[in-house]
XYZ file of C-alpha atoms in Angstrom:
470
model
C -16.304 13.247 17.164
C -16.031 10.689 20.226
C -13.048 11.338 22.534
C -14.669 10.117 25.732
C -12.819 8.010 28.217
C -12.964 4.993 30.122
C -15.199 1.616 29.240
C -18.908 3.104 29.404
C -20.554 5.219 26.928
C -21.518 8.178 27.401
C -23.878 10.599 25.791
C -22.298 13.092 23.362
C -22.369 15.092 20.891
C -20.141 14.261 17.571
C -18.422 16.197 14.438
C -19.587 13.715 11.745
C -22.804 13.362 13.743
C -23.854 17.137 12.882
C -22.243 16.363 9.625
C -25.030 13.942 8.512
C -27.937 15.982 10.580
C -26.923 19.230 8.410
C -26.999 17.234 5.457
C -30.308 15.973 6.582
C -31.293 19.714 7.701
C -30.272 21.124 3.851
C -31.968 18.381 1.964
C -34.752 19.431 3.768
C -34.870 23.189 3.621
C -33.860 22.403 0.144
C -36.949 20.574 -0.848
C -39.386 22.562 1.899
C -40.812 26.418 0.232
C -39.037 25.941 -3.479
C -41.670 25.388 -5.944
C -40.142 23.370 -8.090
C -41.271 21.777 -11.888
C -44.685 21.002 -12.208
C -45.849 17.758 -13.404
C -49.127 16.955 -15.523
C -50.566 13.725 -16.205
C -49.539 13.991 -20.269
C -46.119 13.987 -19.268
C -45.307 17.548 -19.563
C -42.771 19.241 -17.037
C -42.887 23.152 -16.792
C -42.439 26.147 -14.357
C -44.771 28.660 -14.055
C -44.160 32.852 -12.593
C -46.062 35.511 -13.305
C -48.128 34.289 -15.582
C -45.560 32.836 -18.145
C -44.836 29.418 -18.444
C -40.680 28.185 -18.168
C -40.537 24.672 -20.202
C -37.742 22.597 -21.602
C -38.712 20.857 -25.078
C -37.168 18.640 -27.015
C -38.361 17.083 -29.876
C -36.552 15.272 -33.243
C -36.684 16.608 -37.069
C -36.956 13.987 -39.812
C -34.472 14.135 -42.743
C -38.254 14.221 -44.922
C -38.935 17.667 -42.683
C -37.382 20.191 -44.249
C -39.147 22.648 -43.502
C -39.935 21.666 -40.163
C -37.536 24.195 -38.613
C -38.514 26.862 -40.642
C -42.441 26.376 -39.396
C -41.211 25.860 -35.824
C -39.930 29.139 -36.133
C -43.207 30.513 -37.236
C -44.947 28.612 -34.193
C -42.173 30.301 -31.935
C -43.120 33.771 -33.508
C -46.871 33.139 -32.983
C -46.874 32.575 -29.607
C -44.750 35.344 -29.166
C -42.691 32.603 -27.335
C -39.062 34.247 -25.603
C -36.055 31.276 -26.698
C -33.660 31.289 -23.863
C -31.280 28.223 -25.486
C -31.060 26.482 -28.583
C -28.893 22.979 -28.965
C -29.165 20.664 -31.933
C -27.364 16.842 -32.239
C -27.340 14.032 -34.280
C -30.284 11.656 -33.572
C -31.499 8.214 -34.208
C -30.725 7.127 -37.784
C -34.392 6.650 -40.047
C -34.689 3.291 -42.259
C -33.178 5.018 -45.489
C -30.237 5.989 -43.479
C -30.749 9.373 -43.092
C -30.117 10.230 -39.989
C -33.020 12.709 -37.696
C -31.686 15.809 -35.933
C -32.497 16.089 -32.424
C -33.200 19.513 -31.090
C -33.263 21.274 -27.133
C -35.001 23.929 -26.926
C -35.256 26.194 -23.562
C -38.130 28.786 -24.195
C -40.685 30.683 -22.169
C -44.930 30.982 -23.355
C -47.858 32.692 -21.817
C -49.421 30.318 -19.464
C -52.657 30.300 -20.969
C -50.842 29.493 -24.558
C -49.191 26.369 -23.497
C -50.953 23.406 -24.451
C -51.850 24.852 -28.062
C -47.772 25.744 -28.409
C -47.059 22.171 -27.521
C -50.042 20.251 -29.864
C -48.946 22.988 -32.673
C -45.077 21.749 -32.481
C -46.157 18.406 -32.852
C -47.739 18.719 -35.936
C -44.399 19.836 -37.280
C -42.169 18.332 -35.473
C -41.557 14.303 -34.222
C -41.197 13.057 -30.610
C -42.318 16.078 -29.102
C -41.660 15.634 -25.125
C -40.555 18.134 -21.770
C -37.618 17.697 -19.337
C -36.761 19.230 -15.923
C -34.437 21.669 -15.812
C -31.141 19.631 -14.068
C -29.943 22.260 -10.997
C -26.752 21.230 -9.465
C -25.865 23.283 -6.698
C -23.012 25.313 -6.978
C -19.636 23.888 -6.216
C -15.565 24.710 -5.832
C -13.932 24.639 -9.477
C -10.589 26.210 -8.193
C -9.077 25.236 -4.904
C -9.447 29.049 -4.331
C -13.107 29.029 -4.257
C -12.666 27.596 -1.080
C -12.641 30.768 0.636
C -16.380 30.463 -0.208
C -17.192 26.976 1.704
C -16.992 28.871 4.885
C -20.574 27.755 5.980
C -20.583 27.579 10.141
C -22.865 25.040 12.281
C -22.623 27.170 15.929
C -25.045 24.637 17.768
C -22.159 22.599 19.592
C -20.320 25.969 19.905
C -19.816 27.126 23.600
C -21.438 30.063 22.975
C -24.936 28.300 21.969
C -24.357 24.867 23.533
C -25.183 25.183 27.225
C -23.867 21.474 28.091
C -20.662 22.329 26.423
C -17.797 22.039 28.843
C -16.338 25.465 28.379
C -19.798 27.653 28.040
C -19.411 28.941 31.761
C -15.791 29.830 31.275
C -15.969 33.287 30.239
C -12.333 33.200 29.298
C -12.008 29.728 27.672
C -14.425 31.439 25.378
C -12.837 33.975 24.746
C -9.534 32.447 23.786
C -11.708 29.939 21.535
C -13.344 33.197 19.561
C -9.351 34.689 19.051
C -8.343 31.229 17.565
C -11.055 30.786 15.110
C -10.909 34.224 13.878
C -7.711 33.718 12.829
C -9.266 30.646 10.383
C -12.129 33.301 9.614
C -9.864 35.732 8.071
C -7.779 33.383 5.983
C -7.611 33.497 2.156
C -6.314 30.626 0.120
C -2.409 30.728 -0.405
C -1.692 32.528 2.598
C 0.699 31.044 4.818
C -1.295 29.212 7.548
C -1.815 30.740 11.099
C 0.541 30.204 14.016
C -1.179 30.125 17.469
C 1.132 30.530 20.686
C -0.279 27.883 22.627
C -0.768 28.406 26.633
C 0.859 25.813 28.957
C -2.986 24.625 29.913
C -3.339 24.533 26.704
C -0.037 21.968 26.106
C -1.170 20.092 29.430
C -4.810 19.270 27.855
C -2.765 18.125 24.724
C -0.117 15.763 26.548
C -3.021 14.308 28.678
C -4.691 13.172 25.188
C -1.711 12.393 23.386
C -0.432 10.189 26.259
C -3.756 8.563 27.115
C -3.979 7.409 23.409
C 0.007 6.994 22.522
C -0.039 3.781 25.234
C -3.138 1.919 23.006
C -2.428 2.235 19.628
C -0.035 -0.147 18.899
C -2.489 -3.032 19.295
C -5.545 -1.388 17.924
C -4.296 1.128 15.225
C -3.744 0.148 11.725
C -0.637 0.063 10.053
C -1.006 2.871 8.142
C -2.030 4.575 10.962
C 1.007 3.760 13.098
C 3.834 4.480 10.371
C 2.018 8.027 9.342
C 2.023 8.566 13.531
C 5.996 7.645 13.377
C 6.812 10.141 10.196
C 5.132 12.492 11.970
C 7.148 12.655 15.808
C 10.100 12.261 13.671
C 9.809 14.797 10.790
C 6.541 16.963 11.275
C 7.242 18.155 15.668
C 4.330 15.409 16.997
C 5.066 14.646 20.637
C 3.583 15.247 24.369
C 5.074 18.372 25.040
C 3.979 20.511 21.963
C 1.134 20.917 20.188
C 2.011 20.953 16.447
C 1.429 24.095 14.244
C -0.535 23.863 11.295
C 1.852 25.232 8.812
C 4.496 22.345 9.545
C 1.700 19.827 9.639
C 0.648 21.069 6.275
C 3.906 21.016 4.580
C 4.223 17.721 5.933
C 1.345 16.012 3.950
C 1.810 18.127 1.033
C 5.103 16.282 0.796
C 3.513 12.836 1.483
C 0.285 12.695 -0.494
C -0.298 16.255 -1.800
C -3.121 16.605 0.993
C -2.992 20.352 2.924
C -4.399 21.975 5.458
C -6.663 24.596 5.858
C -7.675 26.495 9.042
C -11.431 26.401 9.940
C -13.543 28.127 12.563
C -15.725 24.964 13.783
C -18.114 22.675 12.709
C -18.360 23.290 8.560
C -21.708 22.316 6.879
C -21.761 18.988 4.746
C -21.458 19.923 1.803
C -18.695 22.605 2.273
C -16.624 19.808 4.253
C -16.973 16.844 1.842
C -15.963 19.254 -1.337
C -12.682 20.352 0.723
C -11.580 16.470 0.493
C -11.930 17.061 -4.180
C -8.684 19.140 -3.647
C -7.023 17.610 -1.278
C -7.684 19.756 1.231
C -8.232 19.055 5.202
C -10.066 22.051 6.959
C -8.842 21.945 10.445
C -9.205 23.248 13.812
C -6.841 25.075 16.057
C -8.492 25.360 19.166
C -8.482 23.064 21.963
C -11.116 21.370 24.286
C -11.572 22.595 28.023
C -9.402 21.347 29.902
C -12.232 20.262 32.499
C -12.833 17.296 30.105
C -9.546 16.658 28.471
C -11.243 13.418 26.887
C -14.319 14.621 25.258
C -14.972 17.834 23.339
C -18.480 18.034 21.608
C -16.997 19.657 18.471
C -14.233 19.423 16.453
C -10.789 20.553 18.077
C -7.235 20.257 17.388
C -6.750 16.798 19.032
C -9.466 14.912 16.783
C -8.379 16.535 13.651
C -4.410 16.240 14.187
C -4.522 13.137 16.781
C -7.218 10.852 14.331
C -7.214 12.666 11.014
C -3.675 13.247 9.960
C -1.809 9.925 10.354
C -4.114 8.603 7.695
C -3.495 11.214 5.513
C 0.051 11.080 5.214
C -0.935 7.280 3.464
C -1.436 7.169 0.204
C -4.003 4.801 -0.516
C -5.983 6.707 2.359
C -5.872 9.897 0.749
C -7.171 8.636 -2.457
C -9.979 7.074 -1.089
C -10.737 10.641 1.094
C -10.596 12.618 -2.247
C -13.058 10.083 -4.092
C -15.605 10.754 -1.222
C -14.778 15.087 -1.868
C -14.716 14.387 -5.711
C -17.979 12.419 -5.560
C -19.841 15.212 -3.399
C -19.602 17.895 -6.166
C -22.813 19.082 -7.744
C -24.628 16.206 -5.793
C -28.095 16.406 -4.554
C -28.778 16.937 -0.719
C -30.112 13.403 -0.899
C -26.340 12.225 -2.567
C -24.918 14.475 0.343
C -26.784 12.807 3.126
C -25.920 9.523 2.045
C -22.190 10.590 1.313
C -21.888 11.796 4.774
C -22.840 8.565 6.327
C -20.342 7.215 4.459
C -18.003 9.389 5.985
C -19.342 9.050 9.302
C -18.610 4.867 8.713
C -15.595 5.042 7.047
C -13.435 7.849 7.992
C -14.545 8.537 11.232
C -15.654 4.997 12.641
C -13.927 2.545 9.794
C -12.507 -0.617 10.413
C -9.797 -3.017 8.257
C -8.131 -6.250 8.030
C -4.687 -6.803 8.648
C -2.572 -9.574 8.824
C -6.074 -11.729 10.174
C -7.039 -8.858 12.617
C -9.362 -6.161 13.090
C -7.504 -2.848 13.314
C -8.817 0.666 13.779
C -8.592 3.268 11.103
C -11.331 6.100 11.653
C -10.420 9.348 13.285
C -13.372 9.304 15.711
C -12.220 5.844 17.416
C -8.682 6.617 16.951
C -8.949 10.585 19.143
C -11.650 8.197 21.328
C -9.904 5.967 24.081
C -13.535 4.562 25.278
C -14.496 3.470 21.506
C -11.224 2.825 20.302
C -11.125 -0.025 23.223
C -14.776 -1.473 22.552
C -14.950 -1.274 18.973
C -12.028 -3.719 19.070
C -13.921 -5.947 21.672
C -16.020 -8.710 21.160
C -19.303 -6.426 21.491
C -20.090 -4.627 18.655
C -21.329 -6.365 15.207
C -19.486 -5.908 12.472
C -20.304 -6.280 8.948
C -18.292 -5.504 5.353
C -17.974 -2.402 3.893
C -20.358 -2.134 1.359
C -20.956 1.522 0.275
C -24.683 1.004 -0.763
C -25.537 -0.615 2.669
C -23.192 1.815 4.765
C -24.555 4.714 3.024
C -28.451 4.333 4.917
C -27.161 2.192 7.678
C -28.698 3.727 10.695
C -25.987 5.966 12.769
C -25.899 6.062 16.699
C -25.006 9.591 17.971
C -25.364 9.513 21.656
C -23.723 6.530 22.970
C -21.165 3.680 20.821
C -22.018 2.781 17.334
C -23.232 -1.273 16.910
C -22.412 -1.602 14.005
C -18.766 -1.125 12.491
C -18.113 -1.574 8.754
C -14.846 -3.373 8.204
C -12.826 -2.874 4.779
C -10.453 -5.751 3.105
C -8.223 -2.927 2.394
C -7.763 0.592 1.441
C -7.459 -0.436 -2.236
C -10.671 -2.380 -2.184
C -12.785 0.715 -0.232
C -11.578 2.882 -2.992
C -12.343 0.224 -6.117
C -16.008 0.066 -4.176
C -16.442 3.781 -3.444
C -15.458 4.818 -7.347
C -18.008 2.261 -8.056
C -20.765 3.944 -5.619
C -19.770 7.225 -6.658
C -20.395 6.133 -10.404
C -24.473 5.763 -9.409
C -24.821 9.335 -8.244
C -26.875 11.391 -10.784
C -25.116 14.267 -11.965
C -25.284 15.605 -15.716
C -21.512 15.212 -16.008
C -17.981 13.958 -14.557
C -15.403 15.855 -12.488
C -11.732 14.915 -12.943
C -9.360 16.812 -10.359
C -6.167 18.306 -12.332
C -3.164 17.995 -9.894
C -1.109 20.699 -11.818
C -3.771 23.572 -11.288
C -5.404 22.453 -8.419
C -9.006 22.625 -9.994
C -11.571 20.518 -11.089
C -12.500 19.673 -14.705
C -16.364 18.909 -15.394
C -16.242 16.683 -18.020
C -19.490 17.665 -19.582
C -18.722 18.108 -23.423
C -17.304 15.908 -25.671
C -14.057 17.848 -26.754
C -13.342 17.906 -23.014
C -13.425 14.213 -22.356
C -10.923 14.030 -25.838
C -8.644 16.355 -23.811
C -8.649 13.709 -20.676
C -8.292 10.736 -22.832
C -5.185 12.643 -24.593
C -3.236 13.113 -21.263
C -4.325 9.709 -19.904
C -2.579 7.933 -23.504
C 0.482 10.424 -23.034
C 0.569 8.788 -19.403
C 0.230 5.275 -20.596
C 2.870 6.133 -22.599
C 5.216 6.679 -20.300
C 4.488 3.670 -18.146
C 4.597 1.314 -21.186
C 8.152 2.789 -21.765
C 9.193 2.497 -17.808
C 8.124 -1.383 -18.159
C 9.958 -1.937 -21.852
C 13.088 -0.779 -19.710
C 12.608 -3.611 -17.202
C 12.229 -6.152 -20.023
């Protein structure tokens, strides 16, 4: 997060910054100690512990093979071999017609007895070959499991970050500690925390809102302007008070189904981005210092209700958000890394057209006054949003970014990001059901008939809405 003032940068230290380092930081602890599937040269994949050997076969039976099961069995039984799973499908049909059976077999062998176990299978068996075991790391299914996605990054806390304006002020530290454990202790469904703001508080907040308020009609987008409006009139937004989370919430709900959640800082990647599959915004509650009412090196109440909101409260916007959450589900560290860029470029720092003009639709330029102003100058370089590029496109963290992404339109960021999202490699589909707030992996074929089903009963209904027109 950038909310620095005035025209010069200034080194900082940003929300969406960390958010790419931790991804960074978990691919890498991910990959760094874990041992992993072996390898060998004839193609075989295996793990080995204590002496036993962990492998993954699969191999095809020939309509011809009858017996071929029946002796597998007796190979299985040899090698005193432990089966773990067992799957069987239809496989590629022979030149009689017949069609082969295709078989997955998950089994564990004494280390020593491997390579005879495999060369004995193939003389029974066709097409004999090993796969890696696919591990996707555990993710949300029910908007409840979010009580779970609690993981804290402390470093720009006060308490660890020694250039953090509020670390020598014992009792703006102390205040900050009261406020998040109020977001520590929450359980899904509850009814959001109040907090009874102080009137140094409510002066740091009108000097922000005030600062910003006078710029954005030339450099905010539209969206970002009408959501701003809805929200002074309906949701309590204004210079005087600093809006509650509870009325904020109910606010979106209404608009776009998004809520909020409270949060006790700076979330890890992964728990962030899978907030966004359910619609859900963690936020802050805590303020900056009010020694540097224009910059807070981690994430406060201005930057998430000040840049974040207003865009959620448009539809298009919100869509786009949740295909970023949806598409972060079960995905590698590497597919998180590169996600979180994308956040960091889009979100964040993103740019659109509008009516022939650049305007400004990322929450880090719009809670910056400094970047908002020089992103929309003739200095930085801009280039179109293009979700491969943007995704390892180099990412400044201690001064302005130069480079901005710029996006024809919501609707055409979304098309591109489903598109993007459709190249990550996960071993099945997630479809977010509005009705039960959860998340459907589509990973067998009876469950993707189920989909389909509601989709036609959908279609249905807007084929009759348009025969009424007609």
């Amino acid at each position: 997060m950038k909310t620095e003032s005035g025209a010069q940068a200034a080194p900082f230290a940003g929300r969406k910054q960390s958010l790419i380092e931790d991804a960074r930081r978990e691919r890498g602890s991910g990959s760094a100690g874990s041992p992993g599937p072996s390898r060998r040269a004839d193609g075989l994949v295996f793990e080995e512990k204590d002496g036993r050997v962990a492998i993954n076969v699969l191999f095809a039976l020939g309509g011809e093979k009858h017996a071929g099961l029946f002796k597998t069995g007796k190979i299985f039984e040899t090698f005193e071999a432990k089966l773990l799973h067992i799957e069987s499908r239809p496989g590629r049909k022979t030149k009689n017609g017949a069609a082969d059976l295709e078989f997955f077999m998950k089994c564990e062998v004494h280390s020593s007895d491997l390579d005879v176990f495999i060369n004995s299978l193939k003389r029974v068996v066709d097409d004999v070959r090993s796969v890696p075991d696919e591990k996707v790391p555990w993710f949300p299914r029910q908007i409840k499991d979010l009580d779970r996605c609690n993981m804290l990054i402390t470093k720009f806390d006060p308490e660890m970050d020694q250039d953090h304006p509020g670390h020598s002020d014992p009792e703006y530290r102390k205040r900050r500690a009261f406020i998040s454990e109020l977001a520590s202790t929450y359980k899904q469904g509850e009814p959001l925390p109040t907090v009874e703001y102080a009137a140094e508080e409510v002066s740091t907040w009108r000097h922000v809102y005030r600062q910003l308020r006078g710029i954005y009609p030339g450099l905010a987008c539209r969206q970002f302007l009408d959501g701003l409006q809805q929200l002074e009139e309906e949701a309590g937004y204004g210079e005087d008070r600093i809006p509650q989370l509870r009325e904020v919430s109910a606010f979106l709900k209404d608009k776009t189904g998004f809520q909020l959640r409270p949060v006790a800082g700076l979330l890890s990647a992964r728990d962030f981005l899978c907030s966004l599959a359910f619609r859900v915004f963690q936020c802050t509650q805590y303020i900056r210092h009010s020694s540097a009412p224009m910059h807070s090196p981690e994430p406060d109440c201005c930057h998430e209700l000040l840049g974040h909101i207003p865009m959620l409260a448009d539809k298009e916007f919100a869509q786009f958000s949740q295909e970023i959450g949806l598409a972060s589900l079960g995905a590698s560290d590497e597919d998180i890394e590169k996600l979180s860029t994308l956040y960091w470029f889009t979100v964040e720092f993103g740019l659109c057209k509008q009516n022939g003009a650049v305007k400004a639709y990322g929450a880090g330029l719009l809670s910056s006054y400094g970047e908002l102003v020089y992103a929309l100058s003739n200095e930085p370089e801009y280039k179109p949003f293009d979700p491969e590029e943007t995704a390892t496109q180099p990412y400044q963290d201690q001064t302005y970014q130069p480079v901005y992404f710029v996006s024809e339109s919501f609707e055409d960021a979304k098309t591109k990001m489903r598109r993007y999202s459709a190249t990550i490699k996960r071993p099945f589909a997630v479809r977010y059901d509005p009705f039960t707030c959860s998340v459907e992996v589509l990973d067998q074929p009876g469950k993707i008939q189920i989909s389909l089903s509601q989709m036609r009963e959908d279609l249905k209904t807007l084929e009759s809405a348009l025969e009424k027109f007609s």
